[in-house]
Amino acid sequence: MKRLMEAGSLLRPISWMPRPLPIRRLFFPNFPRSVKASSKFPGAGYRGPKPKRDWVAEWVSRNDDVVRSLPIYVGGFSLFVVLFNRAASGIAPVADASSSSQSRADLLTLGLAVTNVLTGLVWLSIRPKSISLVNPQGVECQKICSDLPDYVVSELLWMWESLSVVTCCRSLVIVYEGSCLLQIGVAAESNGGNTMEVDAPKLIQGLLYQGVVKSGAQSYLANLSLYPGKSELPFLPSNTQAVILQPLGDKGIAIIGGDTIRGFTTADQAWITLIAEKLDATLSRFATNLTVTMQD
Amino acid sequence: MDSLFLNPLIRLSLPPRFRANPVKYSCLYVSFLHPSVFSNNIARRTRRTRRRRNPTISVRLGDTGEPKQQLNLSVLRFTLGIPGFDESYLPRWIGYAFGSLLFLNHFVGSRSYTTAAQFRSEALGVSLAAFSVALPYFGKFLKGATPVDQAALPEGNKQIFIMSESLSDIQKEDLAWATYILLRNTNTMSVLISVGDALCVRGYWGAPEDVSKASELDWFERQIQQIGFSDLRDTLYFPQTSDSAFSEMLPRGTQSLLVQPVLGAPKLGLDDTQEITGGFILLASSMSYAYSDRDRAWIGAISNKFRIMRVNS
């Protein structure tokens, strides 16, 4: 008889292949970059065109700071040139647009210079703030509930791999129907260097879980240190910076811990919501199969 | 998205803090048309949270002592409040307007001989106008810039959703979910997933009219074989495509194209119910530069889901 309903004691570490390579290389053999120039198998059957290198985009992304302040310098320089031109040509310093076409031309040029300066300032103001990441303190763990069929295990592991490679996620805990299915990534250290186990029943009775499951909506704690409910998540590393609590239907929760404040973007949140819905469908099908076999 | 909300504690708990190092803002924050949230370049994908712009106080959460004091220029961000009007293209319009006024002034303005000083001034003005016109193009590639205009769906395509017949329910569900999630979360108008023998096409496509419903799949298969997508090993990203090699297969009005191969060996061992497959995911969008780095990373993650297909349920 399957024992999914029992709490806690079934977690076992699964055997993983050693990870000497950075996971990006293994997982994404061709991690997408903005440039594609060559194919490894030139004559292997793909007969379409290859994309050209986008020099401008590359140059701008590489010299982001320079490009942002470039319009200011251009505008400022033109401003001086116009005024100098006017002074050096001996024209009266009166900007009367109706009098001479020289004045009109100067005014238009000044207007363009000011536009450039303002654009440069706007670009400087929208520079994204770079927040440094904080390495979570804890021990690496990879725990998965036994007795799960392979398709559920592969889906859970795929979810962990996607999150850890694409987002700033460093810890993942999945609790479903009263027991912890997965605890992976960096976990808090309990006495003696062991990982702190997830106390699923206590978590389920806590306010955090109840609130999230009742509302059915994802909850994004962008800066965990400000949130008093942090005490309900003792299994996460103490310096986890951001946490996403994603309900899985009304039967479970996925707790995703990240290493940067506000590290999960809106796009990440949307993707996580949809992936969690799929996971919920998979897990509920597994639970249904379970009850069907139990009734036989 | 109905199902998302930001934790309100983050937005409201800290009082506004004044900068320790006062920077003179002078006359820049005196009057604004709408001191409201800047409409376009608040990238949904940057790491800042949204906040109301108060023109006189700089409200910055988490203003820990940074080693380099940055000028806080956020007071400059304003919006005219006209929906659909993209302020980031303002330099381009000003460039066109002032440039044409300069030409007008040169030819129509003064009857007498134009002086050398005026020529210099006008030359400078015209080159500045050209530079202003080019500015939004460069601004697109800066970090944190998002494409603002959600391009309308081009004409001439119809919405289809077809899948290979010979698939198990699990495979059909996986394909349907993956196509749905790609259409919803990225700027995609059409998606095609080909994994092993399975083919799923969803979205707006422009298959020729004389192709009947039953043979639409075959038509797509033939196109794929002609181009040879299945043998792809690298990700292809065409931010601005106008290639004729694809144009027959792709929907009309496609501006960017992304082809992501499904590669790699799975981490777990295989059992009888699973097999390794190869294939690709093709995404077409009606906007140019539609897929940012993060989008492409997520699409790569989705493609990894199809490394192994479950044959039996």
Coordinates of C-alpha atoms in Angstrom, one line a residue:
Chain A
M1 CA 0.0 0.0 0.0
K2 CA 1.4 3.4 -0.9
R3 CA 2.3 5.6 1.9
L4 CA 2.0 9.1 0.6
M5 CA -0.2 10.2 3.4
E6 CA 2.3 9.6 6.2
A7 CA 4.3 12.5 7.2
G8 CA 7.9 13.2 7.4
S9 CA 9.7 10.0 7.9
L10 CA 9.8 8.9 4.3
L11 CA 12.2 11.3 2.9
R12 CA 15.3 9.7 1.5
P13 CA 18.1 11.2 -0.4
I14 CA 18.0 10.0 -4.0
S15 CA 21.2 9.1 -5.8
W16 CA 22.3 11.9 -8.0
M17 CA 25.0 12.0 -10.5
P18 CA 27.9 14.1 -9.2
R19 CA 27.7 17.6 -10.4
P20 CA 31.2 18.7 -11.2
L21 CA 30.1 20.8 -14.2
P22 CA 28.1 24.0 -13.6
I23 CA 24.5 23.0 -14.0
R24 CA 24.0 25.4 -16.9
R25 CA 26.3 23.4 -19.2
L26 CA 24.6 20.1 -18.4
F27 CA 21.1 21.3 -18.5
F28 CA 21.2 23.7 -21.3
P29 CA 23.8 22.4 -23.8
N30 CA 23.2 25.6 -25.8
F31 CA 22.3 28.2 -23.3
P32 CA 20.6 30.8 -25.5
R33 CA 22.6 34.0 -26.2
S34 CA 21.5 36.9 -28.2
V35 CA 23.8 35.9 -31.1
K36 CA 23.8 32.8 -33.2
A37 CA 26.5 32.5 -35.7
S38 CA 27.3 28.9 -36.4
S39 CA 25.9 25.5 -36.4
K40 CA 27.8 22.6 -35.0
F41 CA 26.8 20.4 -37.9
P42 CA 27.0 22.5 -41.0
G43 CA 25.7 20.1 -43.5
A44 CA 23.5 18.1 -41.2
G45 CA 20.2 18.8 -42.9
Y46 CA 19.1 22.2 -41.7
R47 CA 18.8 24.2 -44.9
G48 CA 17.4 27.5 -43.7
P49 CA 19.2 30.8 -43.1
K50 CA 21.2 31.5 -40.0
P51 CA 20.7 34.7 -38.1
K52 CA 23.2 37.5 -38.5
R53 CA 25.1 38.9 -35.7
D54 CA 23.4 42.0 -34.3
W55 CA 26.4 44.3 -33.8
V56 CA 24.4 47.2 -32.6
A57 CA 22.5 45.3 -30.0
E58 CA 25.7 43.7 -28.7
W59 CA 27.6 46.9 -28.6
V60 CA 24.9 48.7 -26.7
S61 CA 24.4 45.9 -24.2
R62 CA 28.1 45.8 -23.6
N63 CA 28.6 49.5 -23.1
D64 CA 25.4 50.2 -21.3
D65 CA 26.8 53.0 -19.1
V66 CA 28.5 54.8 -21.9
V67 CA 25.4 54.7 -24.1
R68 CA 23.2 56.0 -21.4
S69 CA 25.2 59.2 -21.0
L70 CA 26.0 59.7 -24.6
P71 CA 23.0 61.8 -25.5
I72 CA 23.9 64.2 -22.7
Y73 CA 27.4 64.8 -24.0
V74 CA 26.1 65.2 -27.5
G75 CA 23.4 67.6 -26.5
G76 CA 25.8 69.6 -24.2
F77 CA 28.4 69.8 -26.9
S78 CA 25.9 71.1 -29.5
L79 CA 24.7 73.7 -27.1
F80 CA 28.2 75.1 -26.7
V81 CA 28.8 75.0 -30.4
V82 CA 25.6 76.9 -31.2
L83 CA 26.4 79.6 -28.7
F84 CA 30.0 79.8 -29.8
N85 CA 29.0 80.0 -33.4
R86 CA 26.6 82.8 -32.6
A87 CA 29.2 84.7 -30.6
A88 CA 32.1 84.1 -33.1
S89 CA 30.1 85.2 -36.0
G90 CA 29.4 88.6 -34.4
I91 CA 25.7 88.3 -34.4
A92 CA 23.8 90.2 -31.8
P93 CA 23.0 88.0 -28.8
V94 CA 19.2 88.4 -29.3
A95 CA 17.2 85.3 -29.9
D96 CA 14.4 86.8 -31.8
A97 CA 12.8 84.1 -33.9
S98 CA 10.9 86.5 -36.2
S99 CA 13.9 88.6 -37.1
S100 CA 16.4 86.4 -38.8
S101 CA 16.5 82.9 -40.0
Q102 CA 19.8 82.5 -38.2
S103 CA 18.0 82.9 -34.9
R104 CA 15.3 80.5 -35.9
A105 CA 17.9 77.9 -36.9
D106 CA 19.7 78.4 -33.7
L107 CA 16.6 78.0 -31.7
L108 CA 15.6 74.8 -33.4
T109 CA 19.1 73.4 -32.8
L110 CA 19.0 74.4 -29.2
G111 CA 15.6 72.6 -28.9
L112 CA 17.1 69.4 -30.3
A113 CA 20.1 69.7 -28.0
V114 CA 17.9 70.0 -25.0
T115 CA 15.8 67.0 -26.1
N116 CA 19.0 64.9 -26.3
V117 CA 20.1 66.0 -22.9
L118 CA 16.8 65.1 -21.3
T119 CA 16.7 61.8 -23.1
G120 CA 20.1 61.0 -21.7
L121 CA 18.9 61.9 -18.2
V122 CA 15.9 59.8 -18.5
W123 CA 18.0 56.8 -19.6
L124 CA 20.2 57.3 -16.6
S125 CA 17.2 57.4 -14.4
I126 CA 15.8 54.1 -15.6
R127 CA 19.0 52.2 -15.1
P128 CA 18.0 49.0 -13.3
K129 CA 19.4 48.9 -9.8
S130 CA 21.8 46.0 -9.5
I131 CA 21.3 44.2 -6.3
S132 CA 23.9 41.8 -5.3
L133 CA 23.0 38.3 -4.4
V134 CA 23.5 36.8 -1.0
N135 CA 24.7 33.2 -0.8
P136 CA 22.3 31.3 1.3
Q137 CA 23.8 29.7 4.4
G138 CA 23.0 26.1 4.8
V139 CA 23.7 22.7 3.5
E140 CA 22.8 21.3 0.1
C141 CA 20.2 18.7 0.2
Q142 CA 18.2 16.6 -2.3
K143 CA 15.4 14.9 -0.6
I144 CA 12.5 13.4 -2.4
C145 CA 9.6 11.3 -1.1
S146 CA 9.9 7.6 -1.8
D147 CA 7.1 5.7 -3.6
L148 CA 6.5 8.4 -6.1
P149 CA 6.2 7.1 -9.7
D150 CA 8.9 8.2 -12.1
Y151 CA 6.8 10.6 -14.0
V152 CA 6.1 12.6 -10.9
V153 CA 9.7 12.5 -9.9
S154 CA 10.9 13.7 -13.3
E155 CA 8.4 16.5 -13.3
L156 CA 9.5 17.6 -9.8
L157 CA 13.1 17.5 -10.8
W158 CA 12.4 19.3 -14.1
M159 CA 10.7 22.1 -12.1
W160 CA 13.7 22.4 -9.8
E161 CA 16.2 22.5 -12.7
S162 CA 14.2 25.1 -14.5
L163 CA 13.9 27.3 -11.5
S164 CA 17.4 27.0 -10.4
V165 CA 18.9 27.8 -13.8
V166 CA 16.6 30.5 -15.0
T167 CA 15.6 32.4 -11.8
C168 CA 17.5 33.2 -8.6
C169 CA 15.9 30.3 -6.8
R170 CA 18.2 28.4 -4.5
S171 CA 15.8 26.3 -2.4
L172 CA 12.6 24.5 -3.3
V173 CA 10.2 22.7 -1.0
I174 CA 7.0 21.1 -2.1
V175 CA 4.4 20.0 0.3
Y176 CA 1.3 18.2 -1.0
E177 CA -1.5 16.5 0.8
G178 CA 0.0 16.7 4.2
S179 CA 3.5 15.4 3.5
C180 CA 6.7 16.9 2.1
L181 CA 7.4 15.6 -1.4
L182 CA 10.5 17.4 -2.2
Q183 CA 13.2 19.4 -0.4
I184 CA 16.0 20.4 -2.6
G185 CA 18.7 23.0 -2.9
V186 CA 20.1 24.8 0.1
A187 CA 18.4 24.1 3.4
A188 CA 18.9 25.4 6.9
E189 CA 21.3 23.5 9.0
S190 CA 20.2 21.9 12.1
N191 CA 22.4 20.6 14.8
G192 CA 25.4 18.6 13.7
G193 CA 25.4 19.6 10.0
N194 CA 22.2 17.8 9.1
T195 CA 19.5 19.5 7.1
M196 CA 16.5 20.7 8.9
E197 CA 13.5 18.6 8.0
V198 CA 10.3 20.1 6.9
D199 CA 7.6 19.6 9.5
A200 CA 4.7 19.3 7.2
P201 CA 1.8 19.1 9.7
K202 CA 3.1 22.2 11.6
L203 CA 3.5 24.1 8.3
I204 CA 0.0 23.2 7.2
Q205 CA -1.5 24.5 10.4
G206 CA 0.5 27.7 10.3
L207 CA -1.0 31.0 9.1
L208 CA 1.3 31.2 6.1
Y209 CA 0.0 28.1 4.5
Q210 CA -3.6 28.7 5.4
G211 CA -3.6 32.2 4.0
V212 CA -2.0 31.2 0.7
V213 CA -4.2 28.2 0.1
K214 CA -7.3 30.0 1.0
S215 CA -6.7 32.9 -1.3
G216 CA -5.5 30.5 -4.0
A217 CA -3.1 33.2 -5.2
Q218 CA 0.7 33.3 -5.3
S219 CA 2.3 35.3 -2.6
Y220 CA 5.7 37.0 -3.3
L221 CA 7.7 38.0 -0.3
A222 CA 10.2 40.1 -2.1
N223 CA 12.3 40.9 1.0
L224 CA 11.9 38.1 3.5
S225 CA 13.7 39.8 6.3
L226 CA 10.8 42.3 6.6
Y227 CA 8.2 39.6 7.0
P228 CA 7.4 38.3 10.4
G229 CA 6.0 35.1 9.1
K230 CA 9.5 34.0 8.3
S231 CA 9.5 32.0 11.5
E232 CA 7.2 29.5 9.9
L233 CA 9.8 28.6 7.4
P234 CA 12.7 27.4 9.5
F235 CA 13.8 24.9 7.0
L236 CA 14.9 27.6 4.5
P237 CA 18.3 29.1 5.0
S238 CA 18.2 32.0 7.4
N239 CA 19.5 34.5 4.9
T240 CA 17.1 33.7 2.1
Q241 CA 16.3 37.0 0.5
A242 CA 13.0 36.4 -1.4
V243 CA 10.4 33.7 -1.2
I244 CA 7.5 32.8 -3.4
L245 CA 4.7 30.8 -1.9
Q246 CA 2.7 29.1 -4.7
P247 CA -0.3 27.1 -3.8
L248 CA -0.8 23.9 -5.7
G249 CA -4.6 23.8 -6.0
D250 CA -6.0 23.6 -2.6
K251 CA -3.9 20.7 -1.4
G252 CA -0.4 21.8 -1.4
I253 CA 2.2 24.5 -1.6
A254 CA 5.5 25.1 -3.3
I255 CA 8.0 27.3 -1.4
I256 CA 10.6 28.8 -3.6
G257 CA 13.5 30.6 -1.9
G258 CA 15.8 33.0 -3.8
D259 CA 19.1 34.7 -3.1
T260 CA 18.3 38.2 -4.2
I261 CA 15.9 40.8 -2.9
R262 CA 13.1 41.2 -5.5
G263 CA 15.0 38.7 -7.5
F264 CA 11.9 37.1 -9.1
T265 CA 10.6 39.3 -11.9
T266 CA 6.9 39.5 -12.9
A267 CA 7.6 37.2 -15.8
D268 CA 9.1 34.6 -13.4
Q269 CA 6.0 34.8 -11.2
A270 CA 3.8 34.2 -14.2
W271 CA 5.8 31.2 -15.3
I272 CA 5.9 29.8 -11.8
T273 CA 2.1 30.1 -11.5
L274 CA 1.5 28.2 -14.7
I275 CA 4.1 25.5 -13.9
A276 CA 2.6 25.0 -10.5
E277 CA -0.9 24.5 -12.1
K278 CA 0.6 21.7 -14.2
L279 CA 2.3 20.2 -11.2
D280 CA -0.9 20.2 -9.3
A281 CA -2.7 18.4 -12.2
T282 CA 0.0 15.8 -12.3
L283 CA 0.0 15.3 -8.5
S284 CA -3.7 15.1 -8.3
R285 CA -3.8 12.5 -11.0
F286 CA -1.2 10.5 -9.1
A287 CA -3.3 10.9 -5.9
T288 CA -6.4 9.8 -7.8
N289 CA -4.6 6.8 -9.1
L290 CA -3.6 6.0 -5.6
T291 CA -7.1 6.1 -4.3
V292 CA -8.3 4.0 -7.1
T293 CA -5.8 1.3 -6.4
M294 CA -6.6 1.5 -2.8
Q295 CA -10.2 0.9 -3.4
D296 CA -9.5 -2.2 -5.5
Chain B
M1 CA -2.8 38.4 -14.0
D2 CA -5.5 37.8 -11.5
S3 CA -3.6 35.4 -9.5
L4 CA -0.6 37.5 -8.6
F5 CA -0.2 40.2 -6.0
L6 CA 2.8 41.7 -4.5
N7 CA 3.2 41.7 -0.8
P8 CA 1.8 45.0 0.3
L9 CA 4.2 45.1 3.3
I10 CA 7.1 45.9 0.9
R11 CA 5.5 48.9 -0.5
L12 CA 4.2 50.7 2.5
S13 CA 6.2 49.8 5.5
L14 CA 9.2 52.0 5.2
P15 CA 8.8 55.8 5.5
P16 CA 10.3 57.9 2.8
R17 CA 14.0 58.5 3.4
F18 CA 15.9 61.6 2.4
R19 CA 19.2 61.1 0.9
A20 CA 22.1 61.8 3.1
N21 CA 24.0 63.6 0.4
P22 CA 21.7 66.2 -0.9
V23 CA 21.9 66.7 -4.6
K24 CA 20.6 69.9 -6.2
Y25 CA 17.7 69.2 -8.4
S26 CA 17.2 72.9 -9.1
C27 CA 14.3 73.7 -11.4
L28 CA 13.7 70.2 -12.7
Y29 CA 11.0 69.1 -10.4
V30 CA 8.9 72.2 -10.3
S31 CA 6.0 71.4 -12.6
F32 CA 5.0 68.3 -14.3
L33 CA 2.1 67.4 -16.3
H34 CA 1.3 64.2 -14.5
P35 CA 3.6 63.2 -11.7
S36 CA 2.3 59.7 -11.9
V37 CA 3.9 56.4 -12.7
F38 CA 5.9 56.6 -15.8
S39 CA 4.0 54.6 -18.3
N40 CA 6.3 52.8 -20.5
N41 CA 9.8 52.2 -19.4
I42 CA 9.0 50.8 -16.0
A43 CA 10.0 47.5 -17.3
R44 CA 8.0 44.7 -16.0
R45 CA 11.2 42.8 -16.0
T46 CA 13.4 45.1 -14.1
R47 CA 14.1 44.5 -10.5
R48 CA 12.5 47.6 -9.2
T49 CA 9.0 47.7 -7.6
R50 CA 6.5 50.2 -8.9
R51 CA 6.1 53.3 -6.9
R52 CA 4.4 56.6 -7.1
R53 CA 6.6 59.4 -8.2
N54 CA 6.5 62.3 -5.8
P55 CA 8.2 65.1 -7.5
T56 CA 9.7 66.6 -4.4
I57 CA 10.9 63.7 -2.3
S58 CA 12.9 60.8 -3.5
V59 CA 11.2 57.7 -2.2
R60 CA 13.6 54.8 -2.3
L61 CA 13.1 51.6 -0.4
G62 CA 16.0 49.9 1.0
D63 CA 18.3 52.8 0.5
T64 CA 21.3 51.3 2.1
G65 CA 24.6 53.1 1.8
E66 CA 25.8 52.5 -1.6
P67 CA 29.4 52.9 -2.3
K68 CA 28.8 55.2 -5.2
Q69 CA 26.3 57.9 -4.7
Q70 CA 24.1 57.9 -7.7
L71 CA 22.2 60.9 -8.9
N72 CA 18.5 60.3 -8.2
L73 CA 17.0 61.4 -11.5
S74 CA 13.7 59.7 -11.1
V75 CA 12.0 63.1 -10.7
L76 CA 12.5 63.5 -14.5
R77 CA 10.1 60.7 -15.4
F78 CA 6.8 62.0 -16.3
T79 CA 4.1 61.0 -18.7
L80 CA 1.6 62.9 -20.7
G81 CA -1.0 60.5 -19.7
I82 CA -2.2 59.8 -23.2
P83 CA -2.9 56.1 -23.6
G84 CA -1.1 54.6 -26.4
F85 CA 1.4 57.4 -26.7
D86 CA 4.9 56.1 -26.2
E87 CA 7.1 58.7 -24.6
S88 CA 10.3 56.8 -25.5
Y89 CA 9.7 57.6 -29.1
L90 CA 9.4 61.3 -28.4
P91 CA 13.0 62.1 -29.5
R92 CA 12.3 60.5 -32.8
W93 CA 9.2 62.7 -33.4
I94 CA 11.0 65.8 -32.2
G95 CA 13.9 65.0 -34.5
Y96 CA 11.6 64.7 -37.5
A97 CA 9.6 67.8 -36.6
F98 CA 12.6 70.1 -35.9
G99 CA 14.6 68.7 -38.8
S100 CA 11.8 69.5 -41.3
L101 CA 11.4 72.9 -39.7
L102 CA 15.1 73.5 -40.3
F103 CA 14.8 72.7 -43.9
L104 CA 11.8 74.9 -44.2
N105 CA 13.6 77.7 -42.6
H106 CA 16.5 77.3 -44.9
F107 CA 14.6 77.3 -48.2
V108 CA 11.7 79.5 -47.3
G109 CA 13.0 81.6 -44.5
S110 CA 15.1 84.5 -45.6
R111 CA 15.2 85.8 -49.1
S112 CA 18.8 87.0 -48.9
Y113 CA 21.9 85.0 -49.1
T114 CA 22.4 82.6 -46.2
T115 CA 25.5 83.2 -44.2
A116 CA 28.1 80.7 -43.4
A117 CA 27.2 80.9 -39.7
Q118 CA 23.7 79.9 -40.6
F119 CA 24.9 77.0 -42.6
R120 CA 27.0 75.8 -39.7
S121 CA 24.1 76.1 -37.4
E122 CA 21.8 74.3 -39.7
A123 CA 24.2 71.5 -40.4
L124 CA 24.6 71.0 -36.7
G125 CA 20.8 71.0 -36.3
V126 CA 20.3 68.5 -39.0
S127 CA 22.8 66.1 -37.6
L128 CA 21.3 66.4 -34.2
A129 CA 17.9 65.7 -35.6
A130 CA 19.3 62.5 -37.3
F131 CA 20.8 61.5 -34.0
S132 CA 17.6 62.1 -32.1
V133 CA 15.7 60.0 -34.6
A134 CA 18.1 57.1 -34.0
L135 CA 18.0 57.4 -30.2
P136 CA 14.9 55.2 -29.6
Y137 CA 16.5 52.4 -31.6
F138 CA 19.5 52.4 -29.3
G139 CA 17.4 52.7 -26.3
K140 CA 15.7 49.5 -27.1
F141 CA 18.9 47.5 -26.3
L142 CA 19.6 49.0 -23.0
K143 CA 19.1 46.9 -19.9
G144 CA 15.7 47.2 -18.5
A145 CA 14.0 48.4 -21.6
T146 CA 10.8 46.5 -22.6
P147 CA 9.0 46.5 -25.8
V148 CA 6.0 48.7 -25.2
D149 CA 3.8 48.4 -28.2
Q150 CA 2.0 45.1 -28.2
A151 CA 1.7 44.7 -31.9
A152 CA -1.7 44.0 -33.3
L153 CA -2.3 40.7 -34.9
P154 CA -1.6 40.9 -38.6
E155 CA -4.3 40.1 -41.0
G156 CA -4.6 37.0 -43.1
N157 CA -4.0 34.4 -40.4
K158 CA -6.4 32.1 -38.8
Q159 CA -6.3 30.6 -35.4
I160 CA -5.7 26.8 -35.4
F161 CA -4.9 24.2 -32.8
I162 CA -4.0 20.8 -34.3
M163 CA -2.2 17.9 -32.9
S164 CA -1.0 14.6 -34.2
E165 CA -3.6 11.9 -33.9
S166 CA -1.5 9.1 -32.7
L167 CA -0.6 10.4 -29.2
S168 CA -1.5 9.2 -25.8
D169 CA -3.6 11.4 -23.5
I170 CA -0.6 12.2 -21.4
Q171 CA 1.3 13.4 -24.4
K172 CA -1.6 15.5 -25.7
E173 CA -2.0 17.1 -22.3
D174 CA 1.7 17.9 -22.1
L175 CA 1.7 19.4 -25.6
A176 CA -1.5 21.4 -25.0
W177 CA -0.2 22.8 -21.7
A178 CA 3.2 23.7 -23.2
T179 CA 1.7 25.5 -26.2
Y180 CA -0.7 27.3 -23.9
I181 CA 1.9 28.5 -21.6
L182 CA 4.2 29.7 -24.4
L183 CA 1.4 31.6 -26.0
R184 CA 0.3 33.2 -22.8
N185 CA 3.6 34.2 -21.2
T186 CA 5.6 35.4 -24.1
N187 CA 4.9 37.8 -27.0
T188 CA 4.1 34.9 -29.2
M189 CA 1.4 34.7 -31.8
S190 CA 2.1 31.2 -33.1
V191 CA 3.8 28.2 -31.7
L192 CA 4.8 24.8 -33.2
I193 CA 6.2 21.9 -31.2
S194 CA 7.6 18.9 -32.9
V195 CA 8.9 16.2 -30.7
G196 CA 9.7 12.8 -32.1
D197 CA 6.6 11.9 -34.1
A198 CA 4.4 14.3 -32.3
L199 CA 3.5 17.6 -33.9
C200 CA 1.4 20.3 -32.3
V201 CA 0.5 23.6 -33.9
R202 CA -1.3 26.3 -32.1
G203 CA -2.0 30.0 -32.6
Y204 CA -2.3 32.1 -35.6
W205 CA -1.0 30.5 -38.7
G206 CA -1.3 31.4 -42.4
A207 CA -1.7 28.0 -44.0
P208 CA -2.9 28.3 -47.6
E209 CA -6.6 28.2 -48.0
D210 CA -6.6 25.2 -50.3
V211 CA -5.2 23.0 -47.6
S212 CA -8.0 21.0 -46.0
K213 CA -8.2 20.6 -42.3
A214 CA -7.3 17.0 -42.4
S215 CA -4.1 17.6 -44.3
E216 CA -2.9 20.6 -42.5
L217 CA -0.6 18.6 -40.4
D218 CA 0.9 17.0 -43.4
W219 CA 1.4 20.4 -44.9
F220 CA 3.3 21.5 -41.8
E221 CA 5.3 18.3 -41.8
R222 CA 6.4 18.8 -45.4
Q223 CA 7.4 22.4 -44.7
I224 CA 9.5 21.3 -41.7
Q225 CA 11.2 18.6 -43.7
Q226 CA 11.9 21.0 -46.5
I227 CA 13.7 23.4 -44.2
G228 CA 15.2 20.7 -42.0
F229 CA 14.4 22.0 -38.6
S230 CA 14.6 18.6 -37.0
D231 CA 18.3 18.5 -37.5
L232 CA 18.9 21.7 -35.7
R233 CA 21.4 21.7 -32.9
D234 CA 21.6 25.4 -31.9
T235 CA 19.0 27.8 -30.9
L236 CA 18.1 30.2 -33.7
Y237 CA 16.8 33.7 -32.9
F238 CA 15.9 36.1 -35.6
P239 CA 14.9 39.3 -34.0
Q240 CA 14.0 40.9 -37.2
T241 CA 13.2 38.4 -39.8
S242 CA 12.4 39.0 -43.4
D243 CA 13.7 35.9 -44.9
S244 CA 11.9 34.4 -47.8
A245 CA 12.9 30.9 -46.9
F246 CA 10.6 30.7 -44.0
S247 CA 7.9 33.1 -45.2
E248 CA 5.8 30.4 -46.8
M249 CA 5.5 28.5 -43.6
L250 CA 5.3 31.3 -41.1
P251 CA 2.2 33.3 -40.5
R252 CA 2.0 36.6 -42.3
G253 CA 3.4 39.5 -40.4
T254 CA 6.0 37.6 -38.5
Q255 CA 8.7 39.9 -37.2
S256 CA 10.7 37.7 -34.9
L257 CA 11.3 34.0 -34.8
L258 CA 12.8 31.7 -32.3
V259 CA 13.6 28.1 -32.9
Q260 CA 14.7 26.1 -29.8
P261 CA 15.9 22.6 -30.3
V262 CA 15.0 19.9 -27.8
L263 CA 18.3 18.4 -26.8
G264 CA 20.2 16.7 -24.1
A265 CA 20.1 13.5 -22.3
P266 CA 17.8 13.2 -19.3
K267 CA 19.2 13.0 -15.9
L268 CA 17.3 10.0 -14.6
G269 CA 17.6 6.7 -16.2
L270 CA 15.0 5.6 -18.7
D271 CA 12.6 2.9 -18.2
D272 CA 10.2 1.1 -20.6
T273 CA 7.7 3.8 -20.5
Q274 CA 10.0 6.6 -21.7
E275 CA 12.1 7.2 -24.7
I276 CA 14.5 9.9 -25.7
T277 CA 13.2 12.2 -28.4
G278 CA 14.6 15.0 -30.5
G279 CA 12.7 17.9 -31.9
F280 CA 12.3 21.6 -31.7
I281 CA 10.0 24.3 -30.6
L282 CA 9.2 27.2 -33.0
L283 CA 7.8 30.5 -31.9
A284 CA 6.8 33.3 -34.1
S285 CA 5.9 36.8 -33.0
S286 CA 4.4 39.8 -34.7
M287 CA 6.8 42.1 -32.8
S288 CA 10.5 42.5 -33.5
Y289 CA 12.9 41.8 -30.7
A290 CA 10.2 39.9 -29.0
Y291 CA 12.2 37.6 -26.8
S292 CA 14.5 38.8 -24.1
D293 CA 17.2 36.8 -22.6
R294 CA 15.0 35.7 -19.7
D295 CA 12.2 34.7 -22.1
R296 CA 14.7 32.6 -24.0
A297 CA 15.9 31.0 -20.8
W298 CA 12.4 30.0 -19.9
I299 CA 11.7 28.7 -23.4
G300 CA 14.8 26.5 -23.1
A301 CA 13.5 25.2 -19.8
I302 CA 10.2 24.3 -21.4
S303 CA 12.0 22.5 -24.2
N304 CA 13.9 20.4 -21.7
K305 CA 10.6 19.1 -20.5
F306 CA 10.2 17.3 -23.8
R307 CA 13.5 15.5 -23.6
I308 CA 11.7 12.4 -22.5
M309 CA 8.2 11.7 -23.7
R310 CA 6.1 9.3 -21.8
V311 CA 4.9 6.7 -24.2
N312 CA 2.5 4.9 -21.9
S313 CA 0.6 6.6 -19.1

